[in-house]
Each structure stands twice: as structure tokens, then as C-alpha cells.
């Protein structure tokens, strides 16, 4: 819990008009002493309310009539500008975390705007708010301020030089954020991150590794840090310069997904002389120079290259045949699509922007595997500037249909950012991973001609690693701030899943009916046997009755069956 957590601050002051903020305090006091009217003000709805005598209105250099005219003309524009939401900037929210900023952040926020947004976490949890940045020009919070309100409490308003807590722990799971601006010259506005009380180690998108002294630590990154301004330097293999933004670097490394956020585990190491920048997961990292320290992320270990031993494991929708300067035909075949191989890549036969059919490159892994990422390049040939700008992923298993990889939040086809030149590799991670034998890379946009080299990243499937594990809000009681690492098993996208479910749904009723049939037949057999015994007893009883009438000695009762013996005793 940060300082100021749960602190209730003063209520919002009554907003003063622009004319009031512009007038010197001495002028307003002199007007009040003489009983003269203040300058004309704007009433709700834009109606003009003039002063009684207007003595003070003439004290300025602008005549009262002209000032009133200007206010009347500008009022509709100002009222139209202050619509809810037009002052909001970057907003990304997920189930239990998110990020939001004022418009234009980190540039100057616009004049006369309002941003109002209600944020929530699962019921029964408490909200944690962390302000990564707050730069509002007003010193009085009259027309420019940031305010948090819930059903029972109010936090703020915040602005200017007011001491603002870096973290607030609220006694609610829902709060409304309101940011309002009037006329101003400068100010970045605000950057806010939030999470549920399951994540007391929440950090903002602006935290850097050099803010921490420990050699090993764990933090929670909120959803939505990818597009926040700030640099990172380095890569997943060599590590990142300690001046890099932690959460953006974690997205670049494929440790977390931007739309989900998540827990990161950081290890500090001695710095290196140079950091190589690459594009990964839609985030550019820059080349970096020598630093004292660098940091790496610990991962689940499922990140090795999935080797392809045979050219027959790679097929394509078509291949380009090129005739070189000496008349030889050069085939850009799918067998040349391995990233580690030298020479040209695979290229499609059709170079038009609107293909008659979707081109694809298919990879057969030989067996079902866990695929956590992919690396791609273009043609790798300087005189053939071909590369794929964006693509989607299809996958399937044995005897199943092709499926398209979708985002976990919106459940829509996920388009991955591809290459920006013919040479440099680009990495994209799959969160959650794909579990499949066959995968297809389906280009969406490309430069000049579709050309690809690929490398799949992942691991063999072992017991326990074929499910997605991430941190989820724990079912603790209200007010708990402890972190619980729950292992949530979520089925990974797999085409065989529906088939297995259908077989199970059919098999269970059939087995149940078969058991009922066997039990019924057993009961019927017992009943038939019992009926037969009863008939035999009755037959023996009749014979004994006839024998007694003829003075025939009766048989020994102990030799009779139980029902017959009881009858003989009664007689």
C-alpha cells in the first residue's frame, strides 16, 4: 500500500468562470466593497448574466459590451468541446488491470475537454490506482483537475503543486475517473494504471529497471503498456539496457501480452558494451550503448527452435520460378523457407496485390507440439526487396479442419506485424501458445511479392505443459491484499478439442444405457428364478395335501422349503 492509500481529500471546489480567474484579486475586492457588479458571467446553458451597474466591467481595457459579445459567441464552442470522453487518450482495460491517459499524452492536453471513464475489477476485490505521471497546469483545481469518485468516497481533486499520492488503495471495486481541463498553456495531463488488490506489486508503464536496486524481483505489469511513449534497448537473448521501460520490454520479450498484462520476474546482470535492437511483438527496441547493468526475464523454458529435418515438411500454395541473366530457371521453393538456411527464401508465384486465392506456407512438425512463437524474414536477398508486412496463423491436427489463431480478449482473427525489410528477423509470440502438428502462415500484406523464411519456437509436449498458466484474481474475501499464484488450466486452441468433446458427450450416455440394460437383465433373471421356486413349492404342497387325506405318512417338515414348512406348521 502506497502512502495516501484510502485518503479522502477535499471536495471539488465550485468552478470559477474564466473571467474570475483572469481578474486580479484586488479588483474583485474593490468591486465587492463598492457594491458594484462583477463582469458578465456565463450561466448554465450559455445564457449571459450581466452585472447590475457594470462599474468594474469598465475598469479593464475591454468594454463590457464587447466582452459580453465575445463570451456569447465563444460559449457554444466551449460547451461543445466539453463533451464526456473527448479528453481521454490511450485506454486499454482487461478483467483486473488497465492503463489510461489524457489526450495527446505525453504532449500537452487540449483546452476545454472532459475525460470520464468508469473502471472496475472483479467484485469482492479492491482497486489499486497508481499515477505514473500527473502534470496539470492549474494551481487551484478550479478548471483543470483529476478526480476519482465512488459511491461512498471521493479522492482529489489533484492538480498543480498539490501533493499527489503515487498509489491509492480504494475500498471499492469500481471508481469513476474524471479529468477536466480549461484554458492553459502547458501540461502533459496524466498517466494512470490500475489493478485489483490481488496485485499489490503493481507498477506503472513508466517504471524502468534502474529504479530498482535488487538483483532479482517480481512485479505486475498492467494491460496497455505497449503504446506508451518510452524507449527500450536490447533483446530477449542478450538482455535489455537498465534504462529500458520494464513492461514494454516484457511485451517485446514475449513474457506478457499487451492486452492482458501479467507478472514479470526480473534478473539484474552486469551490463554489456552494446545492445542490439530488433522488432518483436509490434515493439521496436533501439540499439544501445554501454551500461553498468542490464536485465533479463525468467521464462517457462519453452522457447527453443523447432527443427525441420526434411524439405517435405514445408509446402506452399505456389512457388515463383525466376529466370536469371544466363537463362537458368531459379525456383523459390518452400523447402528454402528455413530461417537458418542461406540463399533465397520461398516466394509465391503471384506478385499482384489482390491474389485470386490466399497464399500460404505450411509446416508439418511431424507430431503435435507446443508452439510459443515464430521468427520471420523476407527474401534475405538485397536485389529482391520482398517481404511480408503482416500475416495470420492457421493450425490443425490430424483429421481436423484448419482454424485461425484468435486474440484472447476480442476472440477475433489476430493479425501479426511482420517484417519491415527483406533482411532483419522479426519475432512474434503466441499468448496463449498453439498446440498443433500443422501450422500455416497466411500473408495479409506484403511488399512487391510474398517472400518468407520462418522459424517456429516452442517445445515438445510433456505432462503439465500443454496448458496455459497465468495469474488470475483469487477468490479471497473482500479487503485481501495478498497475492495468490493460482494455476488456472485453460485449454489451448486445438482443433481436436471439439471432436473429443463430441465423442465424450455421446459415449457417456451410451455407457450409462449399457449399464442400465445389464442391471435390468440381471434383475429379470433373479425374478424368473424366484418365481420358478415358488411354483415348485406350491406343487409339492398340493401333493402333500393329497397324501394326508389318504392317510399317507407326511414327510419330515425339515426337508421342505421354507414357505412349505410354514404352511405345514399352520395346519
Coordinates of C-alpha atoms in Angstrom, one line a residue:
X1 CA 0.0 0.0 0.0
X2 CA 1.4 3.3 -1.0
X3 CA 1.2 6.5 1.1
X4 CA -2.1 8.2 0.9
X5 CA -3.9 5.0 0.3
X6 CA -7.6 5.3 1.0
X7 CA -7.2 9.0 1.9
X8 CA -10.3 11.1 1.4
X9 CA -9.4 14.6 0.2
X10 CA -11.3 17.8 0.0
X11 CA -14.4 18.0 -2.2
X12 CA -14.3 19.7 -5.6
X13 CA -14.4 23.5 -5.3
X14 CA -17.1 25.3 -7.2
X15 CA -15.6 26.1 -10.6
X16 CA -14.9 29.7 -11.2
X17 CA -15.5 31.3 -14.5
X18 CA -12.7 32.3 -16.9
X19 CA -13.4 36.0 -16.1
X20 CA -13.0 35.3 -12.3
X21 CA -9.6 33.6 -12.8
X22 CA -8.5 36.4 -15.1
X23 CA -9.4 39.3 -12.8
X24 CA -6.8 40.3 -10.2
X25 CA -8.0 39.5 -6.6
X26 CA -7.7 43.2 -5.7
X27 CA -10.1 44.2 -8.5
X28 CA -12.7 41.8 -7.2
X29 CA -12.4 43.0 -3.7
X30 CA -12.8 46.7 -4.7
X31 CA -15.9 45.8 -6.7
X32 CA -17.3 44.0 -3.7
X33 CA -16.6 47.0 -1.3
X34 CA -18.4 49.4 -3.6
X35 CA -21.3 47.1 -4.2
X36 CA -20.7 47.1 -7.9
X37 CA -21.5 44.3 -10.2
X38 CA -18.8 41.8 -11.4
X39 CA -18.2 41.3 -15.1
X40 CA -20.7 39.5 -17.1
X41 CA -20.7 35.7 -16.4
X42 CA -21.9 32.7 -18.4
X43 CA -24.8 30.9 -16.7
X44 CA -25.6 27.2 -17.3
X45 CA -26.8 26.6 -20.8
X46 CA -24.8 29.5 -22.2
X47 CA -27.1 32.4 -21.1
X48 CA -25.4 35.7 -20.3
X49 CA -25.9 37.2 -16.8
X50 CA -24.7 40.9 -16.8
X51 CA -23.6 42.9 -13.8
X52 CA -26.0 45.4 -12.0
X53 CA -24.2 48.6 -12.8
X54 CA -21.1 47.5 -14.6
X55 CA -18.7 49.8 -12.9
X56 CA -16.0 47.3 -12.6
X57 CA -16.6 45.9 -16.0
X58 CA -15.3 49.2 -17.4
X59 CA -12.2 49.0 -15.2
X60 CA -10.5 46.8 -17.8
X61 CA -9.3 47.8 -21.1
X62 CA -12.1 45.9 -22.9
X63 CA -15.6 47.5 -22.9
X64 CA -18.2 45.4 -21.2
X65 CA -20.4 45.1 -24.3
X66 CA -17.5 43.7 -26.4
X67 CA -16.6 41.3 -23.7
X68 CA -20.2 40.1 -23.4
X69 CA -20.4 39.6 -27.2
X70 CA -17.1 37.6 -27.2
X71 CA -18.3 35.4 -24.4
X72 CA -21.7 34.8 -26.0
X73 CA -20.1 33.8 -29.3
X74 CA -17.5 31.5 -27.7
X75 CA -19.9 29.8 -25.3
X76 CA -21.4 27.3 -27.7
X77 CA -17.9 26.3 -28.8
X78 CA -16.7 25.8 -25.3
X79 CA -19.8 23.8 -24.3
X80 CA -19.5 21.6 -27.4
X81 CA -15.8 21.0 -26.6
X82 CA -16.6 19.8 -23.1
X83 CA -18.2 16.5 -24.0
X84 CA -17.5 13.4 -22.0
X85 CA -14.7 11.4 -23.4
X86 CA -13.1 13.9 -25.8
X87 CA -10.3 14.5 -23.3
X88 CA -9.4 10.8 -23.0
X89 CA -6.3 9.4 -24.7
X90 CA -4.9 5.9 -24.6
X91 CA -7.2 3.4 -22.8
X92 CA -6.7 -0.3 -22.5
X93 CA -8.7 -2.4 -20.0
X94 CA -8.8 -6.0 -19.1
X95 CA -10.5 -8.0 -16.3
X96 CA -8.3 -6.9 -13.5
X97 CA -5.9 -4.3 -14.8
X98 CA -5.6 -1.5 -17.3
X99 CA -4.0 1.8 -18.4
X100 CA -5.4 5.2 -19.3
X101 CA -4.0 8.6 -20.2
X102 CA -5.2 12.1 -21.0
X103 CA -5.5 13.0 -24.7
X104 CA -2.1 13.7 -26.5
X105 CA -0.1 12.3 -23.6
X106 CA 2.8 12.9 -23.1
X107 CA 2.2 16.0 -25.3
X108 CA 0.1 19.0 -24.0
X109 CA -3.5 18.1 -23.2
X110 CA -6.1 20.1 -25.1
X111 CA -8.1 23.1 -23.8
X112 CA -11.7 22.7 -22.6
X113 CA -12.1 19.0 -22.6
X114 CA -13.5 16.3 -20.3
X115 CA -12.5 12.7 -19.9
X116 CA -14.7 10.5 -17.8
X117 CA -14.3 6.7 -17.5
X118 CA -15.5 4.1 -15.0
X119 CA -13.0 1.4 -14.3
X120 CA -13.8 -1.9 -12.5
X121 CA -12.1 -5.0 -11.2
X122 CA -14.0 -8.2 -10.2
X123 CA -16.5 -7.8 -7.4
X124 CA -15.1 -8.6 -4.0
X125 CA -11.7 -7.1 -4.9
X126 CA -10.3 -3.6 -4.0
X127 CA -9.0 -1.2 -6.6
X128 CA -5.3 -0.2 -6.7
X129 CA -4.6 3.1 -8.6
X130 CA -1.1 4.2 -9.4
X131 CA -0.3 7.6 -11.0
X132 CA 2.7 7.2 -13.2
X133 CA 2.6 10.9 -14.2
X134 CA 0.5 14.0 -13.3
X135 CA 1.2 17.4 -14.9
X136 CA -1.8 19.7 -14.7
X137 CA -1.1 23.5 -15.0
X138 CA -3.8 24.8 -12.7
X139 CA -2.7 25.5 -9.1
X140 CA -6.3 25.8 -7.7
X141 CA -8.0 22.8 -9.4
X142 CA -10.8 25.1 -10.3
X143 CA -10.9 24.3 -14.1
X144 CA -8.2 21.7 -14.6
X145 CA -8.1 18.7 -12.3
X146 CA -8.1 14.9 -11.9
X147 CA -10.8 13.4 -9.6
X148 CA -11.7 9.9 -8.5
X149 CA -15.2 9.2 -7.2
X150 CA -17.0 6.1 -6.0
X151 CA -20.5 5.6 -4.4
X152 CA -19.2 6.5 -1.0
X153 CA -15.8 8.2 -1.3
X154 CA -14.1 11.0 -3.3
X155 CA -10.3 11.2 -3.9
X156 CA -9.0 14.5 -5.1
X157 CA -9.2 16.8 -7.0
X158 CA -5.5 16.7 -8.0
X159 CA -3.6 19.4 -10.0
X160 CA -0.6 21.7 -10.0
X161 CA 1.5 21.7 -6.9
X162 CA -0.9 19.6 -4.7
X163 CA 0.9 16.7 -3.1
X164 CA -0.4 13.7 -5.0
X165 CA -0.1 10.1 -3.7
X166 CA 1.6 7.7 -6.1
X167 CA -0.8 4.9 -5.1
X168 CA -4.3 4.7 -3.8
X169 CA -5.9 1.5 -2.3
X170 CA -9.7 2.1 -2.6
X171 CA -12.4 0.3 -0.5
X172 CA -14.3 -0.5 -3.7
X173 CA -14.1 -2.4 -6.9
X174 CA -15.4 0.4 -9.1
X175 CA -14.4 4.1 -9.5
X176 CA -15.1 6.9 -12.0
X177 CA -12.1 8.8 -13.3
X178 CA -12.8 12.4 -14.3
X179 CA -10.3 14.7 -15.9
X180 CA -11.3 18.2 -16.9
X181 CA -9.3 21.0 -18.5
X182 CA -10.0 24.7 -19.0
X183 CA -7.7 27.3 -20.7
X184 CA -4.0 26.5 -20.2
X185 CA -0.6 26.8 -21.9
X186 CA 1.3 23.6 -20.9
X187 CA 0.8 20.3 -19.1
X188 CA 1.1 16.7 -20.1
X189 CA -2.0 15.6 -18.2
X190 CA -1.9 12.2 -16.5
X191 CA -1.0 8.6 -16.9
X192 CA -2.9 6.1 -14.7
X193 CA -2.6 2.4 -14.2
X194 CA -4.8 0.2 -12.1
X195 CA -5.2 -3.4 -10.9
X196 CA -7.2 -5.5 -8.4
X197 CA -5.9 -6.0 -4.9
X198 CA -4.6 -9.4 -6.0
X199 CA -1.6 -7.5 -7.5
X200 CA -0.1 -5.3 -4.7
X201 CA 3.1 -5.3 -6.7
X202 CA 1.5 -3.3 -9.5
X203 CA 3.8 -0.9 -11.3
X204 CA 3.1 1.8 -14.0
X205 CA 4.1 1.7 -17.6
X206 CA 6.8 4.3 -16.9
X207 CA 8.9 2.2 -14.4
X208 CA 12.4 1.5 -15.6
X209 CA 14.8 -1.2 -14.4
X210 CA 17.3 1.3 -12.9
X211 CA 14.6 2.3 -10.4
X212 CA 15.3 -0.9 -8.5
X213 CA 18.4 -2.0 -6.7
X214 CA 17.6 -5.7 -6.1
X215 CA 19.3 -8.2 -8.4
X216 CA 16.1 -10.3 -8.6
X217 CA 12.5 -9.1 -8.2
X218 CA 8.9 -9.7 -9.4
X219 CA 6.4 -7.1 -10.4
X220 CA 2.9 -6.9 -12.0
X221 CA 2.5 -5.1 -15.3
X222 CA -0.9 -3.8 -16.2
X223 CA -2.6 -4.2 -19.6
X224 CA -1.9 -1.5 -22.1
X225 CA 1.8 -0.5 -21.8
X226 CA 2.9 -1.3 -25.4
X227 CA 1.9 2.1 -26.9
X228 CA 3.1 4.3 -24.0
X229 CA 5.9 6.6 -25.1
X230 CA 9.3 5.5 -23.9
X231 CA 12.4 3.6 -25.3
X232 CA 13.8 0.2 -24.7
X233 CA 17.2 -1.1 -25.9
X234 CA 18.2 -4.7 -26.3
X235 CA 16.6 -8.1 -27.0
X236 CA 15.4 -11.3 -25.3
X237 CA 18.7 -13.2 -25.8
X238 CA 21.3 -10.6 -24.7
X239 CA 19.1 -8.7 -22.3
X240 CA 17.9 -5.1 -22.0
X241 CA 19.7 -1.9 -21.0
X242 CA 18.7 -0.9 -17.5
X243 CA 17.2 2.4 -18.7
X244 CA 14.5 0.5 -20.6
X245 CA 10.9 0.5 -19.6
X246 CA 10.2 -2.7 -17.8
X247 CA 6.7 -3.5 -19.0
X248 CA 7.3 -2.6 -22.6
X249 CA 10.4 -4.7 -22.6
X250 CA 8.4 -7.6 -21.2
X251 CA 6.0 -7.3 -24.1
X252 CA 8.9 -7.1 -26.5
X253 CA 10.4 -10.3 -25.0
X254 CA 7.1 -12.2 -25.2
X255 CA 6.8 -12.6 -21.5
X256 CA 3.3 -11.0 -21.3
X257 CA 0.7 -9.9 -23.9
X258 CA -0.1 -6.2 -24.0
X259 CA -3.9 -6.8 -23.9
X260 CA -3.6 -9.0 -20.8
X261 CA -0.7 -7.7 -18.7
X262 CA 0.9 -10.1 -16.2
X263 CA 3.6 -11.0 -13.8
X264 CA 7.2 -10.5 -14.7
X265 CA 10.3 -11.9 -13.0
X266 CA 13.4 -9.8 -13.5
X267 CA 17.1 -10.7 -13.1
X268 CA 19.7 -7.9 -12.9
X269 CA 23.1 -8.6 -14.5
X270 CA 26.3 -6.7 -15.4
X271 CA 25.9 -4.5 -18.4
X272 CA 27.4 -5.2 -21.9
X273 CA 29.1 -2.9 -24.4
X274 CA 26.4 -2.8 -27.0
X275 CA 22.7 -3.7 -27.2
X276 CA 21.2 -4.8 -30.5
X277 CA 17.7 -3.6 -31.2
X278 CA 15.1 -5.7 -33.0
X279 CA 11.4 -5.7 -33.8
X280 CA 9.4 -8.1 -31.7
X281 CA 5.7 -8.4 -30.9
X282 CA 5.0 -5.0 -32.5
X283 CA 7.6 -3.2 -30.4
X284 CA 10.8 -1.7 -31.7
X285 CA 13.8 -1.8 -29.5
X286 CA 16.7 0.5 -30.2
X287 CA 20.4 -0.2 -30.3
X288 CA 22.0 0.8 -27.0
X289 CA 25.5 1.7 -25.8
X290 CA 27.4 0.5 -22.8
X291 CA 25.7 0.5 -19.4
X292 CA 26.6 -0.7 -15.9
X293 CA 23.6 -3.0 -15.7
X294 CA 21.2 -4.9 -17.8
X295 CA 18.2 -7.1 -17.1
X296 CA 16.7 -10.3 -18.4
X297 CA 13.4 -12.1 -17.8
X298 CA 12.9 -15.6 -16.5
X299 CA 10.7 -17.7 -18.7
X300 CA 9.0 -21.1 -18.8
X301 CA 11.8 -22.6 -20.9
X302 CA 9.5 -23.4 -23.9
X303 CA 11.4 -21.2 -26.4
X304 CA 13.8 -23.4 -28.4
X305 CA 13.8 -23.7 -32.2
X306 CA 11.6 -26.5 -33.6
X307 CA 13.8 -28.0 -36.2
X308 CA 12.6 -29.2 -39.6
X309 CA 14.7 -32.1 -40.9
X310 CA 13.2 -32.5 -44.4
X311 CA 12.1 -30.2 -47.2
X312 CA 9.0 -32.3 -47.4
X313 CA 7.8 -30.9 -44.1
X314 CA 7.3 -27.5 -45.7
X315 CA 4.7 -26.9 -48.5
X316 CA 3.1 -23.9 -50.1
X317 CA 0.2 -22.8 -52.2
X318 CA 2.5 -21.8 -55.1
X319 CA 6.2 -21.1 -55.9
X320 CA 7.9 -18.5 -58.0
X321 CA 10.1 -19.5 -60.9
X322 CA 12.6 -16.9 -61.9
X323 CA 14.8 -16.8 -65.0
X324 CA 18.2 -15.3 -64.2
X325 CA 20.6 -13.4 -66.5
X326 CA 22.0 -16.5 -68.2
X327 CA 18.6 -18.1 -68.8
X328 CA 18.6 -20.5 -65.9
X329 CA 15.3 -21.1 -64.0
X330 CA 15.6 -20.5 -60.3
X331 CA 12.8 -21.9 -58.2
X332 CA 12.0 -20.1 -54.9
X333 CA 10.6 -23.3 -53.4
X334 CA 9.0 -23.8 -49.9
X335 CA 12.0 -26.0 -49.0
X336 CA 14.1 -22.9 -48.9
X337 CA 11.9 -21.3 -46.2
X338 CA 14.0 -22.4 -43.2
X339 CA 15.3 -19.3 -41.5
X340 CA 18.8 -20.8 -40.7
X341 CA 19.4 -21.8 -44.3
X342 CA 21.4 -19.5 -46.6
X343 CA 20.2 -18.4 -50.0
X344 CA 16.9 -17.1 -51.2
X345 CA 13.6 -17.8 -49.4
X346 CA 10.3 -19.2 -50.6
X347 CA 8.3 -16.8 -52.7
X348 CA 4.8 -17.1 -54.1
X349 CA 4.1 -17.2 -57.8
X350 CA 1.6 -14.3 -57.8
X351 CA 3.1 -10.9 -57.3
X352 CA -0.2 -8.9 -57.6
X353 CA -1.6 -7.2 -54.5
X354 CA -5.0 -8.9 -54.9
X355 CA -4.4 -12.6 -55.2
X356 CA -7.2 -14.8 -56.6
X357 CA -6.6 -17.1 -53.7
X358 CA -4.9 -16.7 -50.3
X359 CA -1.2 -17.8 -50.5
X360 CA 0.2 -19.8 -47.6
X361 CA 3.3 -21.5 -46.3
X362 CA 2.5 -24.8 -44.4
X363 CA 4.8 -26.6 -41.9
X364 CA 4.3 -30.2 -40.7
X365 CA 6.0 -30.7 -37.4
X366 CA 5.6 -34.5 -37.6
X367 CA 3.7 -34.6 -34.3
X368 CA 1.7 -32.3 -32.1
X369 CA 3.9 -29.7 -30.4
X370 CA 3.6 -26.6 -28.2
X371 CA 4.3 -23.5 -30.4
X372 CA 5.1 -20.3 -28.4
X373 CA 6.3 -18.1 -31.2
X374 CA 7.6 -17.5 -34.7
X375 CA 10.5 -15.7 -36.3
X376 CA 10.3 -14.5 -39.9
X377 CA 12.4 -12.7 -42.5
X378 CA 11.8 -11.6 -46.1
X379 CA 13.8 -12.8 -49.2
X380 CA 17.2 -12.1 -47.5
X381 CA 18.4 -11.0 -51.0
X382 CA 19.3 -7.4 -51.4
X383 CA 18.3 -7.3 -55.1
X384 CA 14.9 -8.8 -54.3
X385 CA 13.2 -6.5 -51.8
X386 CA 10.4 -8.9 -51.0
X387 CA 8.9 -9.3 -47.5
X388 CA 5.6 -9.9 -45.7
X389 CA 4.2 -6.9 -43.7
X390 CA 1.5 -8.8 -41.8
X391 CA 0.1 -12.3 -41.5
X392 CA -2.3 -14.5 -39.7
X393 CA -1.8 -18.1 -38.3
X394 CA -3.8 -21.2 -39.1
X395 CA -3.3 -24.5 -37.4
X396 CA -4.8 -28.0 -37.2
X397 CA -4.1 -31.6 -36.1
X398 CA -4.7 -35.0 -37.6
X399 CA -8.1 -35.4 -39.2
X400 CA -9.3 -32.0 -38.3
X401 CA -10.2 -28.7 -40.0
X402 CA -8.0 -25.6 -40.2
X403 CA -8.6 -23.0 -37.6
X404 CA -7.4 -19.4 -37.3
X405 CA -5.5 -18.1 -34.3
X406 CA -7.6 -15.5 -32.5
X407 CA -6.9 -12.9 -29.8
X408 CA -7.8 -13.9 -26.3
X409 CA -9.7 -10.7 -25.4
X410 CA -11.8 -10.0 -28.5
X411 CA -11.9 -13.5 -30.0
X412 CA -11.2 -12.1 -33.4
X413 CA -8.6 -13.1 -36.0
X414 CA -5.2 -11.9 -34.7
X415 CA -3.1 -10.1 -37.3
X416 CA 0.7 -10.2 -36.5
X417 CA 3.1 -7.5 -37.5
X418 CA 5.6 -8.9 -40.0
X419 CA 8.8 -7.6 -41.5
X420 CA 9.7 -4.0 -42.4
X421 CA 12.6 -5.0 -44.8
X422 CA 13.9 -8.1 -46.7
X423 CA 16.7 -8.8 -44.2
X424 CA 16.1 -8.4 -40.4
X425 CA 14.3 -11.2 -38.5
X426 CA 11.1 -10.3 -36.6
X427 CA 9.7 -12.3 -33.7
X428 CA 6.1 -12.7 -32.7
X429 CA 4.9 -14.8 -29.6
X430 CA 1.7 -16.7 -29.2
X431 CA 0.0 -16.0 -25.9
X432 CA -1.7 -18.5 -25.4
X433 CA 0.5 -20.9 -27.3
X434 CA -0.6 -23.1 -30.2
X435 CA -0.7 -26.8 -29.7
X436 CA -0.8 -28.4 -33.1
X437 CA 1.0 -30.5 -35.7
X438 CA 0.4 -28.4 -38.8
X439 CA 0.6 -24.6 -39.0
X440 CA 0.2 -22.2 -41.9
X441 CA 1.5 -18.7 -42.2
X442 CA -1.1 -16.8 -44.3
X443 CA 0.2 -13.4 -45.5
X444 CA -2.2 -10.4 -45.4
X445 CA 0.0 -7.6 -46.7
X446 CA 3.4 -7.6 -48.4
X447 CA 6.0 -5.6 -50.3
X448 CA 6.3 -6.3 -54.0
X449 CA 6.0 -10.1 -53.7
X450 CA 5.3 -12.6 -50.9
X451 CA 8.6 -14.0 -49.6
X452 CA 9.2 -15.8 -46.3
X453 CA 11.7 -17.6 -44.2
X454 CA 10.4 -18.9 -40.9
X455 CA 11.5 -20.5 -37.6
X456 CA 9.0 -21.9 -35.2
X457 CA 9.7 -21.6 -31.5
X458 CA 8.4 -23.9 -28.8
X459 CA 8.9 -27.3 -27.2
X460 CA 7.7 -30.9 -27.0
X461 CA 4.5 -31.6 -25.2
X462 CA 5.0 -33.1 -21.8
X463 CA 2.6 -33.7 -18.9
X464 CA 1.7 -30.4 -17.4
X465 CA 3.0 -28.0 -20.1
X466 CA 0.1 -28.4 -22.6
X467 CA -2.0 -25.8 -20.8
X468 CA -1.8 -22.1 -20.4
X469 CA -1.0 -20.8 -16.9
X470 CA -1.4 -17.2 -15.9
X471 CA -2.2 -15.2 -12.8
X472 CA -5.9 -14.8 -12.2
X473 CA -7.8 -12.9 -9.4
X474 CA -8.1 -15.2 -6.4
X475 CA -11.3 -15.8 -4.6
X476 CA -10.2 -14.2 -1.4
X477 CA -12.5 -12.3 0.9
X478 CA -13.1 -8.6 0.5
X479 CA -10.2 -6.4 1.6
X480 CA -7.5 -9.0 1.0
X481 CA -4.3 -7.7 -0.5
X482 CA -2.3 -10.9 -0.5
X483 CA -1.1 -12.3 -3.9
X484 CA -2.1 -15.9 -4.7
X485 CA -0.4 -17.7 -7.5
X486 CA -3.3 -19.8 -8.9
X487 CA -2.6 -22.2 -11.6
X488 CA -5.5 -21.8 -14.0
X489 CA -5.6 -24.5 -16.6
X490 CA -7.1 -23.1 -19.8
X491 CA -7.3 -25.3 -22.9
X492 CA -5.0 -24.2 -25.6
X493 CA -6.6 -23.7 -29.1
X494 CA -6.7 -27.1 -30.7
X495 CA -9.0 -28.4 -33.5
X496 CA -9.2 -31.8 -31.9
X497 CA -10.9 -30.3 -28.8
X498 CA -14.4 -30.2 -30.3
X499 CA -14.1 -33.7 -31.7
X500 CA -13.1 -35.1 -28.3
X501 CA -15.9 -33.2 -26.6
X502 CA -18.4 -34.6 -29.0
X503 CA -17.1 -38.2 -28.6
X504 CA -17.3 -37.8 -24.8
X505 CA -20.8 -36.4 -24.9
X506 CA -22.0 -39.4 -27.0
X507 CA -20.0 -42.1 -25.2
X508 CA -21.2 -41.3 -21.6
X509 CA -24.9 -41.7 -22.3
X510 CA -24.2 -45.0 -24.3
X511 CA -22.2 -46.4 -21.4
X512 CA -24.9 -45.4 -18.9
X513 CA -27.6 -47.1 -21.0
X514 CA -25.5 -50.3 -21.4
X515 CA -25.0 -50.5 -17.6
X516 CA -28.8 -50.0 -17.1
X517 CA -29.5 -52.8 -19.6
X518 CA -27.1 -55.2 -17.9
X519 CA -28.6 -54.4 -14.4
X520 CA -32.1 -54.8 -15.7
X521 CA -31.3 -58.2 -17.3
X522 CA -29.8 -59.4 -14.0
X523 CA -32.9 -58.3 -12.0
X524 CA -35.2 -60.0 -14.5
X525 CA -33.2 -63.3 -14.3
X526 CA -33.4 -63.3 -10.5
X527 CA -37.2 -62.6 -10.6
X528 CA -37.7 -65.5 -13.0
X529 CA -35.7 -67.9 -10.8
X530 CA -37.6 -66.9 -7.7
X531 CA -41.0 -67.4 -9.5
X532 CA -39.9 -70.8 -10.5
X533 CA -39.1 -71.8 -6.9
X534 CA -42.4 -70.5 -5.7
X535 CA -44.3 -72.7 -8.3
X536 CA -42.3 -75.7 -7.3
X537 CA -43.2 -75.1 -3.6
X538 CA -46.8 -74.9 -4.4
X539 CA -46.7 -78.1 -6.4
X540 CA -45.1 -80.0 -3.5
X541 CA -47.7 -78.6 -1.1
X542 CA -50.5 -79.9 -3.2
X543 CA -49.0 -83.4 -3.3
X544 CA -48.6 -83.4 0.5
X545 CA -52.2 -82.3 1.0
X546 CA -53.5 -85.2 -1.2
X547 CA -51.2 -87.7 0.7
X548 CA -52.6 -86.7 4.1
X549 CA -56.2 -87.3 3.0
X550 CA -55.2 -90.8 2.0
X551 CA -53.5 -91.4 5.4
X552 CA -50.2 -91.4 3.8
X553 CA -47.4 -90.5 6.3
X554 CA -46.3 -86.9 5.9
X555 CA -42.7 -86.2 5.1
X556 CA -40.4 -84.7 7.5
X557 CA -41.1 -80.9 7.7
X558 CA -37.4 -80.1 8.0
X559 CA -36.9 -81.4 4.5
X560 CA -39.4 -79.0 3.0
X561 CA -38.6 -75.5 1.7
X562 CA -39.2 -72.5 4.0
X563 CA -42.7 -71.5 2.5
X564 CA -43.9 -75.1 2.5
X565 CA -42.8 -75.7 6.0
X566 CA -44.6 -72.7 7.3
X567 CA -47.8 -73.9 5.7
X568 CA -47.5 -77.3 7.2
X569 CA -46.9 -75.8 10.7
X570 CA -50.1 -73.8 10.4
X571 CA -52.0 -77.0 9.6

